[in-house]
PDB file of C-alpha atoms and ligand atoms in Angstrom:
ATOM      1  CA  MET A  24     111.237 138.449 137.269  1.00 34.00           C
ATOM      2  CA  SER A  25     113.026 135.154 137.613  1.00 37.00           C
ATOM      3  CA  LEU A  26     109.712 133.601 138.672  1.00 42.00           C
ATOM      4  CA  THR A  27     108.102 134.839 135.477  1.00 49.00           C
ATOM      5  CA  ILE A  28     110.923 133.376 133.439  1.00 52.00           C
ATOM      6  CA  ALA A  29     110.698 130.094 135.315  1.00 51.00           C
ATOM      7  CA  SER A  30     106.947 129.729 134.836  1.00 48.00           C
ATOM      8  CA  HIS A  31     107.298 130.675 131.185  1.00 52.00           C
ATOM      9  CA  GLU A  32     109.970 128.022 130.701  1.00 55.00           C
ATOM     10  CA  PHE A  33     107.927 125.242 132.266  1.00 72.00           C
ATOM     11  CA  LYS A  34     104.530 125.989 130.771  1.00 85.00           C
ATOM     12  CA  ALA A  35     103.594 122.895 128.794  1.00 96.00           C
ATOM     13  CA  ARG A  36     102.822 123.529 125.145  1.00 98.00           C
ATOM     14  CA  CYS A  37     100.430 121.487 123.009  1.00 98.00           C
ATOM     15  CA  TYR A  38     101.510 119.957 119.703  1.00 98.00           C
ATOM     16  CA  ALA A  39      99.346 117.991 117.304  1.00 98.00           C
ATOM     17  CA  LEU A  40     100.803 114.927 115.580  1.00 98.00           C
ATOM     18  CA  VAL A  41      98.899 113.501 112.608  1.00 98.00           C
ATOM     19  CA  PRO A  42      99.966 110.040 111.389  1.00 97.00           C
ATOM     20  CA  CYS A  43      99.252 110.153 107.661  1.00 96.00           C
ATOM     21  CA  ALA A  44     101.379 107.297 106.329  1.00 93.00           C
ATOM     22  CA  GLY A  45      98.790 104.528 106.012  1.00 85.00           C
ATOM     23  CA  VAL A  46      97.710 102.831 102.811  1.00 76.00           C
ATOM     24  CA  GLY A  47      94.030 102.550 103.817  1.00 64.00           C
ATOM     25  CA  GLU A  48      93.314  99.173 102.220  1.00 63.00           C
ATOM     26  CA  ARG A  49      89.870  98.805 103.829  1.00 67.00           C
ATOM     27  CA  ALA A  50      88.561 102.002 102.241  1.00 66.00           C
ATOM     28  CA  GLY A  51      88.642 100.468  98.753  1.00 68.00           C
ATOM     29  CA  VAL A  52      89.470 103.704  96.932  1.00 69.00           C
ATOM     30  CA  GLY A  53      92.602 102.443  95.192  1.00 69.00           C
ATOM     31  CA  GLY A  54      94.972 104.695  97.108  1.00 78.00           C
ATOM     32  CA  PRO A  55      95.589 106.135 100.564  1.00 87.00           C
ATOM     33  CA  LYS A  56      92.195 107.149 102.008  1.00 89.00           C
ATOM     34  CA  GLN A  57      93.601 110.341 103.518  1.00 92.00           C
ATOM     35  CA  TYR A  58      93.954 111.776 100.015  1.00 94.00           C
ATOM     36  CA  HIS A  59      90.530 110.771  98.745  1.00 93.00           C
ATOM     37  CA  PRO A  60      88.380 113.838  97.960  1.00 94.00           C
ATOM     38  CA  VAL A  61      85.492 114.642 100.276  1.00 95.00           C
ATOM     39  CA  ALA A  62      83.422 117.845  99.964  1.00 94.00           C
ATOM     40  CA  GLY A  63      85.930 119.438  97.587  1.00 93.00           C
ATOM     41  CA  GLN A  64      89.134 118.649  99.466  1.00 95.00           C
ATOM     42  CA  ALA A  65      91.277 115.678 100.426  1.00 96.00           C
ATOM     43  CA  VAL A  66      90.252 113.993 103.690  1.00 96.00           C
ATOM     44  CA  VAL A  67      93.452 115.141 105.430  1.00 97.00           C
ATOM     45  CA  ALA A  68      92.983 118.756 104.301  1.00 98.00           C
ATOM     46  CA  HIS A  69      89.756 118.934 106.358  1.00 97.00           C
ATOM     47  CA  THR A  70      91.535 117.347 109.324  1.00 98.00           C
ATOM     48  CA  LEU A  71      94.418 119.826 109.225  1.00 98.00           C
ATOM     49  CA  ALA A  72      92.142 122.843 108.768  1.00 98.00           C
ATOM     50  CA  ALA A  73      90.285 121.918 111.975  1.00 98.00           C
ATOM     51  CA  LEU A  74      93.477 121.356 113.992  1.00 98.00           C
ATOM     52  CA  GLY A  75      94.895 124.608 112.628  1.00 98.00           C
ATOM     53  CA  ALA A  76      91.903 126.444 114.106  1.00 98.00           C
ATOM     54  CA  VAL A  77      92.723 125.320 117.669  1.00 98.00           C
ATOM     55  CA  ALA A  78      94.510 128.330 119.136  1.00 98.00           C
ATOM     56  CA  ARG A  79      96.303 126.354 121.863  1.00 98.00           C
ATOM     57  CA  ILE A  80      98.056 124.053 119.393  1.00 98.00           C
ATOM     58  CA  GLU A  81     101.571 125.390 118.927  1.00 98.00           C
ATOM     59  CA  ALA A  82     102.246 123.445 115.712  1.00 98.00           C
ATOM     60  CA  THR A  83     100.939 120.395 113.863  1.00 98.00           C
ATOM     61  CA  LEU A  84     103.364 117.741 112.631  1.00 98.00           C
ATOM     62  CA  VAL A  85     102.152 115.497 109.808  1.00 98.00           C
ATOM     63  CA  VAL A  86     103.936 112.151 109.488  1.00 98.00           C
ATOM     64  CA  LEU A  87     104.099 111.012 105.865  1.00 97.00           C
ATOM     65  CA  SER A  88     105.370 107.883 104.219  1.00 95.00           C
ATOM     66  CA  PRO A  89     108.999 108.384 103.059  1.00 95.00           C
ATOM     67  CA  ASP A  90     107.908 108.070  99.419  1.00 93.00           C
ATOM     68  CA  ASP A  91     104.852 110.335  99.667  1.00 94.00           C
ATOM     69  CA  ALA A  92     104.951 112.695  96.692  1.00 92.00           C
ATOM     70  CA  VAL A  93     101.391 114.041  96.804  1.00 94.00           C
ATOM     71  CA  PHE A  94     100.796 115.647 100.212  1.00 97.00           C
ATOM     72  CA  GLY A  95     101.774 119.111  98.951  1.00 96.00           C
ATOM     73  CA  GLN A  96      99.282 118.865  96.073  1.00 96.00           C
ATOM     74  CA  HIS A  97      96.460 117.910  98.409  1.00 96.00           C
ATOM     75  CA  VAL A  98      97.219 120.392 101.180  1.00 97.00           C
ATOM     76  CA  PRO A  99      98.927 123.333  99.435  1.00 96.00           C
ATOM     77  CA  GLY A 100     100.419 125.966 101.720  1.00 95.00           C
ATOM     78  CA  PHE A 101     100.357 123.776 104.831  1.00 97.00           C
ATOM     79  CA  GLU A 102     104.051 123.933 105.640  1.00 97.00           C
ATOM     80  CA  GLY A 103     105.128 126.933 107.691  1.00 96.00           C
ATOM     81  CA  ALA A 104     105.644 128.111 111.281  1.00 96.00           C
ATOM     82  CA  LYS A 105     102.662 126.073 112.549  1.00 97.00           C
ATOM     83  CA  GLY A 106     102.546 123.317 109.924  1.00 98.00           C
ATOM     84  CA  TRP A 107     105.386 120.777 109.901  1.00 98.00           C
ATOM     85  CA  VAL A 108     105.910 117.711 107.737  1.00 98.00           C
ATOM     86  CA  ALA A 109     108.211 114.726 108.364  1.00 98.00           C
ATOM     87  CA  ARG A 110     108.610 111.812 105.959  1.00 97.00           C
ATOM     88  CA  VAL A 111     109.255 109.276 108.712  1.00 97.00           C
ATOM     89  CA  GLY A 112     106.199 107.018 108.471  1.00 97.00           C
ATOM     90  CA  GLY A 113     106.738 103.439 109.644  1.00 96.00           C
ATOM     91  CA  ALA A 114     105.242 100.005 109.007  1.00 94.00           C
ATOM     92  CA  SER A 115     102.483 100.527 111.601  1.00 94.00           C
ATOM     93  CA  ARG A 116     100.563 103.470 112.990  1.00 95.00           C
ATOM     94  CA  ALA A 117     102.469 103.163 116.289  1.00 97.00           C
ATOM     95  CA  GLU A 118     105.819 103.297 114.466  1.00 97.00           C
ATOM     96  CA  SER A 119     104.709 106.362 112.520  1.00 97.00           C
ATOM     97  CA  VAL A 120     103.698 108.082 115.757  1.00 98.00           C
ATOM     98  CA  ALA A 121     106.920 107.086 117.575  1.00 98.00           C
ATOM     99  CA  ASN A 122     108.999 108.432 114.671  1.00 98.00           C
ATOM    100  CA  GLY A 123     106.945 111.623 114.700  1.00 98.00           C
ATOM    101  CA  LEU A 124     107.616 112.103 118.420  1.00 98.00           C
ATOM    102  CA  ASN A 125     111.375 111.951 117.712  1.00 98.00           C
ATOM    103  CA  GLU A 126     110.867 114.644 115.096  1.00 98.00           C
ATOM    104  CA  LEU A 127     109.002 116.837 117.610  1.00 98.00           C
ATOM    105  CA  LEU A 128     111.957 116.539 120.002  1.00 98.00           C
ATOM    106  CA  VAL A 129     114.344 117.571 117.218  1.00 98.00           C
ATOM    107  CA  ARG A 130     112.147 120.602 116.586  1.00 97.00           C
ATOM    108  CA  GLY A 131     112.327 121.738 120.214  1.00 97.00           C
ATOM    109  CA  ALA A 132     109.389 120.055 121.958  1.00 98.00           C
ATOM    110  CA  GLN A 133     110.118 119.146 125.584  1.00 97.00           C
ATOM    111  CA  PRO A 134     109.222 115.974 127.505  1.00 97.00           C
ATOM    112  CA  HIS A 135     106.613 117.844 129.589  1.00 97.00           C
ATOM    113  CA  ASP A 136     104.842 119.179 126.478  1.00 98.00           C
ATOM    114  CA  TRP A 137     101.517 117.637 125.463  1.00 98.00           C
ATOM    115  CA  VAL A 138     101.118 115.827 122.154  1.00 98.00           C
ATOM    116  CA  LEU A 139      97.639 115.379 120.675  1.00 98.00           C
ATOM    117  CA  VAL A 140      97.804 112.460 118.245  1.00 98.00           C
ATOM    118  CA  HIS A 141      94.985 112.583 115.715  1.00 98.00           C
ATOM    119  CA  ASP A 142      94.195 110.256 112.800  1.00 97.00           C
ATOM    120  CA  ALA A 143      94.452 111.932 109.400  1.00 96.00           C
ATOM    121  CA  ALA A 144      91.338 109.954 108.502  1.00 95.00           C
ATOM    122  CA  ARG A 145      89.140 111.555 111.219  1.00 97.00           C
ATOM    123  CA  CYS A 146      88.323 114.504 109.003  1.00 97.00           C
ATOM    124  CA  LEU A 147      85.173 115.577 110.859  1.00 98.00           C
ATOM    125  CA  ILE A 148      87.037 116.677 113.970  1.00 98.00           C
ATOM    126  CA  GLN A 149      85.911 120.083 115.223  1.00 98.00           C
ATOM    127  CA  PRO A 150      88.094 122.609 117.081  1.00 98.00           C
ATOM    128  CA  ASP A 151      85.743 122.782 120.083  1.00 97.00           C
ATOM    129  CA  TRP A 152      85.995 118.998 120.612  1.00 98.00           C
ATOM    130  CA  VAL A 153      89.791 119.355 120.709  1.00 98.00           C
ATOM    131  CA  ASP A 154      89.463 122.240 123.171  1.00 98.00           C
ATOM    132  CA  ARG A 155      87.217 120.048 125.349  1.00 98.00           C
ATOM    133  CA  LEU A 156      89.927 117.379 125.445  1.00 98.00           C
ATOM    134  CA  ILE A 157      92.659 119.895 126.311  1.00 98.00           C
ATOM    135  CA  ASP A 158      90.507 121.462 129.068  1.00 98.00           C
ATOM    136  CA  ALA A 159      89.873 118.052 130.622  1.00 98.00           C
ATOM    137  CA  CYS A 160      93.447 116.740 130.387  1.00 98.00           C
ATOM    138  CA  GLU A 161      95.829 119.655 130.839  1.00 96.00           C
ATOM    139  CA  ASP A 162      95.884 119.228 134.620  1.00 95.00           C
ATOM    140  CA  ASP A 163      95.681 115.435 134.550  1.00 97.00           C
ATOM    141  CA  GLU A 164      98.657 113.306 135.565  1.00 95.00           C
ATOM    142  CA  VAL A 165      98.254 110.868 132.672  1.00 98.00           C
ATOM    143  CA  GLY A 166      96.281 112.477 129.845  1.00 98.00           C
ATOM    144  CA  GLY A 167      93.350 111.070 127.935  1.00 98.00           C
ATOM    145  CA  LEU A 168      91.382 110.619 124.764  1.00 98.00           C
ATOM    146  CA  LEU A 169      88.082 111.366 123.105  1.00 98.00           C
ATOM    147  CA  ALA A 170      85.881 108.269 123.198  1.00 98.00           C
ATOM    148  CA  LEU A 171      82.229 107.232 123.180  1.00 98.00           C
ATOM    149  CA  PRO A 172      80.376 104.738 125.389  1.00 97.00           C
ATOM    150  CA  LEU A 173      79.244 101.821 123.204  1.00 96.00           C
ATOM    151  CA  ALA A 174      75.602 102.089 122.160  1.00 93.00           C
ATOM    152  CA  ASP A 175      75.304  98.926 120.056  1.00 96.00           C
ATOM    153  CA  THR A 176      75.322  95.338 121.249  1.00 97.00           C
ATOM    154  CA  LEU A 177      78.798  93.942 120.702  1.00 96.00           C
ATOM    155  CA  LYS A 178      79.389  90.574 118.978  1.00 97.00           C
ATOM    156  CA  SER A 179      82.557  88.580 118.619  1.00 97.00           C
ATOM    157  CA  ALA A 180      82.742  86.868 115.233  1.00 97.00           C
ATOM    158  CA  ALA A 181      83.893  83.543 113.856  1.00 97.00           C
ATOM    159  CA  VAL A 182      84.279  82.415 110.238  1.00 97.00           C
ATOM    160  CA  GLY A 183      81.566  79.978 109.059  1.00 96.00           C
ATOM    161  CA  ASP A 184      81.948  76.966 106.724  1.00 96.00           C
ATOM    162  CA  GLN A 185      81.425  79.093 103.601  1.00 96.00           C
ATOM    163  CA  GLY A 186      83.790  81.802 104.814  1.00 97.00           C
ATOM    164  CA  GLU A 187      80.873  83.910 106.069  1.00 97.00           C
ATOM    165  CA  ALA A 188      80.928  85.860 109.314  1.00 97.00           C
ATOM    166  CA  ARG A 189      78.989  84.232 112.165  1.00 98.00           C
ATOM    167  CA  VAL A 190      78.388  85.256 115.749  1.00 98.00           C
ATOM    168  CA  GLN A 191      80.681  83.535 118.188  1.00 97.00           C
ATOM    169  CA  GLY A 192      79.270  85.275 121.219  1.00 98.00           C
ATOM    170  CA  THR A 193      77.908  88.482 122.703  1.00 98.00           C
ATOM    171  CA  VAL A 194      80.382  90.646 124.560  1.00 97.00           C
ATOM    172  CA  ASP A 195      79.053  92.570 127.553  1.00 96.00           C
ATOM    173  CA  ARG A 196      78.972  96.183 126.403  1.00 95.00           C
ATOM    174  CA  ALA A 197      78.606  97.650 129.906  1.00 96.00           C
ATOM    175  CA  GLY A 198      81.491  99.965 130.679  1.00 96.00           C
ATOM    176  CA  LYS A 199      82.942  99.737 127.155  1.00 97.00           C
ATOM    177  CA  TRP A 200      83.909 102.790 125.147  1.00 98.00           C
ATOM    178  CA  ALA A 201      85.011 103.162 121.521  1.00 97.00           C
ATOM    179  CA  ALA A 202      88.305 105.050 121.392  1.00 98.00           C
ATOM    180  CA  GLN A 203      88.610 108.027 119.057  1.00 98.00           C
ATOM    181  CA  THR A 204      91.307 110.629 118.589  1.00 98.00           C
ATOM    182  CA  PRO A 205      92.835 113.058 119.477  1.00 98.00           C
ATOM    183  CA  GLN A 206      94.648 111.216 122.237  1.00 98.00           C
ATOM    184  CA  MET A 207      96.588 113.600 124.472  1.00 98.00           C
ATOM    185  CA  PHE A 208      99.681 112.562 126.427  1.00 98.00           C
ATOM    186  CA  ARG A 209     102.914 114.196 127.538  1.00 98.00           C
ATOM    187  CA  LEU A 210     105.729 113.520 125.094  1.00 98.00           C
ATOM    188  CA  GLY A 211     107.876 112.205 127.956  1.00 98.00           C
ATOM    189  CA  LEU A 212     105.267 109.559 128.790  1.00 98.00           C
ATOM    190  CA  LEU A 213     104.042 108.592 125.327  1.00 98.00           C
ATOM    191  CA  ARG A 214     107.426 108.119 123.677  1.00 98.00           C
ATOM    192  CA  PRO A 215     108.843 105.552 126.138  1.00 98.00           C
ATOM    193  CA  ALA A 216     105.430 103.841 126.275  1.00 98.00           C
ATOM    194  CA  LEU A 217     105.402 103.359 122.497  1.00 98.00           C
ATOM    195  CA  LEU A 218     109.063 102.326 122.356  1.00 98.00           C
ATOM    196  CA  LEU A 219     108.513  99.704 125.051  1.00 98.00           C
ATOM    197  CA  ALA A 220     105.389  98.327 123.344  1.00 98.00           C
ATOM    198  CA  LEU A 221     107.106  98.269 119.941  1.00 98.00           C
ATOM    199  CA  SER A 222     110.089  96.362 121.348  1.00 97.00           C
ATOM    200  CA  ASP A 223     107.991  93.196 121.734  1.00 96.00           C
ATOM    201  CA  PRO A 224     106.159  91.813 118.649  1.00 95.00           C
ATOM    202  CA  ALA A 225     103.214  90.634 120.789  1.00 94.00           C
ATOM    203  CA  THR A 226     102.517  94.056 122.288  1.00 96.00           C
ATOM    204  CA  ALA A 227     103.466  95.873 119.083  1.00 96.00           C
ATOM    205  CA  ALA A 228     100.599  94.140 117.274  1.00 94.00           C
ATOM    206  CA  ALA A 229      98.154  94.978 120.069  1.00 94.00           C
ATOM    207  CA  ILE A 230      98.698  98.730 120.338  1.00 96.00           C
ATOM    208  CA  THR A 231      96.229 100.209 117.904  1.00 94.00           C
ATOM    209  CA  ASP A 232      96.147 103.579 119.659  1.00 97.00           C
ATOM    210  CA  GLU A 233      98.374 105.662 121.923  1.00 98.00           C
ATOM    211  CA  ALA A 234      96.350 104.955 125.067  1.00 98.00           C
ATOM    212  CA  SER A 235      96.935 101.209 124.770  1.00 98.00           C
ATOM    213  CA  ALA A 236     100.698 101.785 124.942  1.00 98.00           C
ATOM    214  CA  VAL A 237     100.296 104.075 127.976  1.00 98.00           C
ATOM    215  CA  GLU A 238      98.038 101.475 129.644  1.00 98.00           C
ATOM    216  CA  ILE A 239     100.809  98.851 129.410  1.00 97.00           C
ATOM    217  CA  LEU A 240     102.813 101.064 131.789  1.00 97.00           C
ATOM    218  CA  GLY A 241      99.956 100.745 134.304  1.00 98.00           C
ATOM    219  CA  HIS A 242      98.317 104.147 133.721  1.00 98.00           C
ATOM    220  CA  GLN A 243      94.613 104.850 133.315  1.00 98.00           C
ATOM    221  CA  PRO A 244      94.042 107.544 130.675  1.00 98.00           C
ATOM    222  CA  ARG A 245      90.923 109.694 131.030  1.00 98.00           C
ATOM    223  CA  LEU A 246      87.943 109.055 128.752  1.00 98.00           C
ATOM    224  CA  ILE A 247      86.452 112.300 127.489  1.00 98.00           C
ATOM    225  CA  PRO A 248      83.107 112.026 125.645  1.00 97.00           C
ATOM    226  CA  GLY A 249      83.719 112.615 121.940  1.00 97.00           C
ATOM    227  CA  ALA A 250      81.117 112.863 119.163  1.00 96.00           C
ATOM    228  CA  TYR A 251      79.462 110.394 116.785  1.00 95.00           C
ATOM    229  CA  ASP A 252      80.598 112.545 113.866  1.00 96.00           C
ATOM    230  CA  ASN A 253      84.226 112.025 114.833  1.00 98.00           C
ATOM    231  CA  PHE A 254      84.421 108.681 113.040  1.00 96.00           C
ATOM    232  CA  LYS A 255      87.456 107.449 111.158  1.00 94.00           C
ATOM    233  CA  VAL A 256      86.846 107.191 107.433  1.00 92.00           C
ATOM    234  CA  THR A 257      87.545 103.474 107.005  1.00 88.00           C
ATOM    235  CA  TRP A 258      84.973 101.703 104.816  1.00 87.00           C
ATOM    236  CA  PRO A 259      83.864 102.599 101.254  1.00 86.00           C
ATOM    237  CA  GLY A 260      80.503 104.050 102.422  1.00 90.00           C
ATOM    238  CA  ASP A 261      82.207 106.357 104.940  1.00 93.00           C
ATOM    239  CA  PHE A 262      83.229 108.873 102.281  1.00 94.00           C
ATOM    240  CA  ALA A 263      79.639 109.633 101.275  1.00 94.00           C
ATOM    241  CA  LEU A 264      78.627 110.027 104.931  1.00 96.00           C
ATOM    242  CA  ALA A 265      81.583 112.337 105.621  1.00 96.00           C
ATOM    243  CA  GLU A 266      80.685 114.339 102.499  1.00 96.00           C
ATOM    244  CA  ARG A 267      77.075 114.779 103.647  1.00 96.00           C
ATOM    245  CA  LEU A 268      78.086 115.871 107.115  1.00 96.00           C
ATOM    246  CA  LEU A 269      80.795 118.271 105.959  1.00 94.00           C
ATOM    247  CA  SER A 270      78.679 119.878 103.270  1.00 91.00           C
ATOM    248  CA  THR A 271      75.728 120.494 105.587  1.00 90.00           C
ATOM    249  CA  ARG A 272      77.776 122.092 108.373  1.00 86.00           C
ATOM    250  CA  PRO A 273      77.062 125.774 108.946  1.00 78.00           C
TER     251      PRO A 273
HETATM  252  O1  C5P B 302      94.725 102.193 109.146  1.00 65.60           O
HETATM  253  P1  C5P B 302      94.141 103.010 110.258  1.00 65.60           P
HETATM  254  O2  C5P B 302      92.762 103.484 109.943  1.00 65.60           O
HETATM  255  O3  C5P B 302      94.247 102.410 111.607  1.00 65.60           O
HETATM  256  O4  C5P B 302      95.051 104.316 110.301  1.00 65.60           O
HETATM  257  C1  C5P B 302      94.862 105.320 111.257  1.00 65.60           C
HETATM  258  C2  C5P B 302      95.789 106.489 110.957  1.00 65.60           C
HETATM  259  O5  C5P B 302      97.156 106.069 111.066  1.00 65.60           O
HETATM  260  C3  C5P B 302      95.610 107.029 109.537  1.00 65.60           C
HETATM  261  O6  C5P B 302      95.642 108.431 109.612  1.00 65.60           O
HETATM  262  C4  C5P B 302      96.816 106.454 108.792  1.00 65.60           C
HETATM  263  O7  C5P B 302      97.257 107.259 107.712  1.00 65.60           O
HETATM  264  C5  C5P B 302      97.862 106.378 109.897  1.00 65.60           C
HETATM  265  N1  C5P B 302      98.914 105.347 109.666  1.00 65.60           N
HETATM  266  C6  C5P B 302     100.254 105.726 109.607  1.00 65.60           C
HETATM  267  N2  C5P B 302     101.227 104.781 109.373  1.00 65.60           N
HETATM  268  C7  C5P B 302     100.893 103.493 109.188  1.00 65.60           C
HETATM  269  C8  C5P B 302      99.533 103.079 109.258  1.00 65.60           C
HETATM  270  C9  C5P B 302      98.544 104.031 109.516  1.00 65.60           C
HETATM  271  O8  C5P B 302     100.559 106.905 109.740  1.00 65.60           O
HETATM  272  N3  C5P B 302     101.869 102.614 108.927  1.00 65.60           N
END
């Protein structure tokens, strides 16, 4: 009996953490892109519906900007036993995630529990892709992320005389992957990794995802093949593409 209790106590749970406190300037929709309507719902409503359909996710924490007054209108009925909201968004994505991890600890998550950080703006995520990530990472020492090997030729850019973009050089694409989310790490690894990276302005500016903070500690997160559809709504044309894909799904 004590063995059963012990194994129950130490079974790692999975939490999802969705940073949703960005302003989304590049999207050009005059407001935070996560609230822009796509196929009848706000971008983030699609994201949260998909995460909510992953049975192994214990609860999903959404990190909002402290002055966010519209989340409840866009995702009515989200808050409950499996849907948590914290208005602790920071100046950068990494700060929002770090603040969200503190909130998970307050709500009873343990250092050995897994946290799947997923962009609010990746609204095409599908539950079986998340399950694929969990299957691949739950026995891994470090954790990992959905990502795709680069298909296109990669250019570095410089600014021309007229302010136009010009090729500076071609970057070898061999062995390069584009990082997506979710990114899955144990809370007890990700939190100190982010805090360390955020403590130095040079590294703070360079950590654009969770894996990059974990890499600074010398770890090598796993790369799990994601999907082309799992793009982050970023540019004005992305909304129409997301709309087409969502409205033609079975
Ligand atoms: O701006 P970017 O596309 O990198 O944002 C990725 C995700 O991080 C989005 O879901 C956005 O809402 C979130 N974010 C955040 N806090 C910030 C900046 C971005 O939660 N300060």
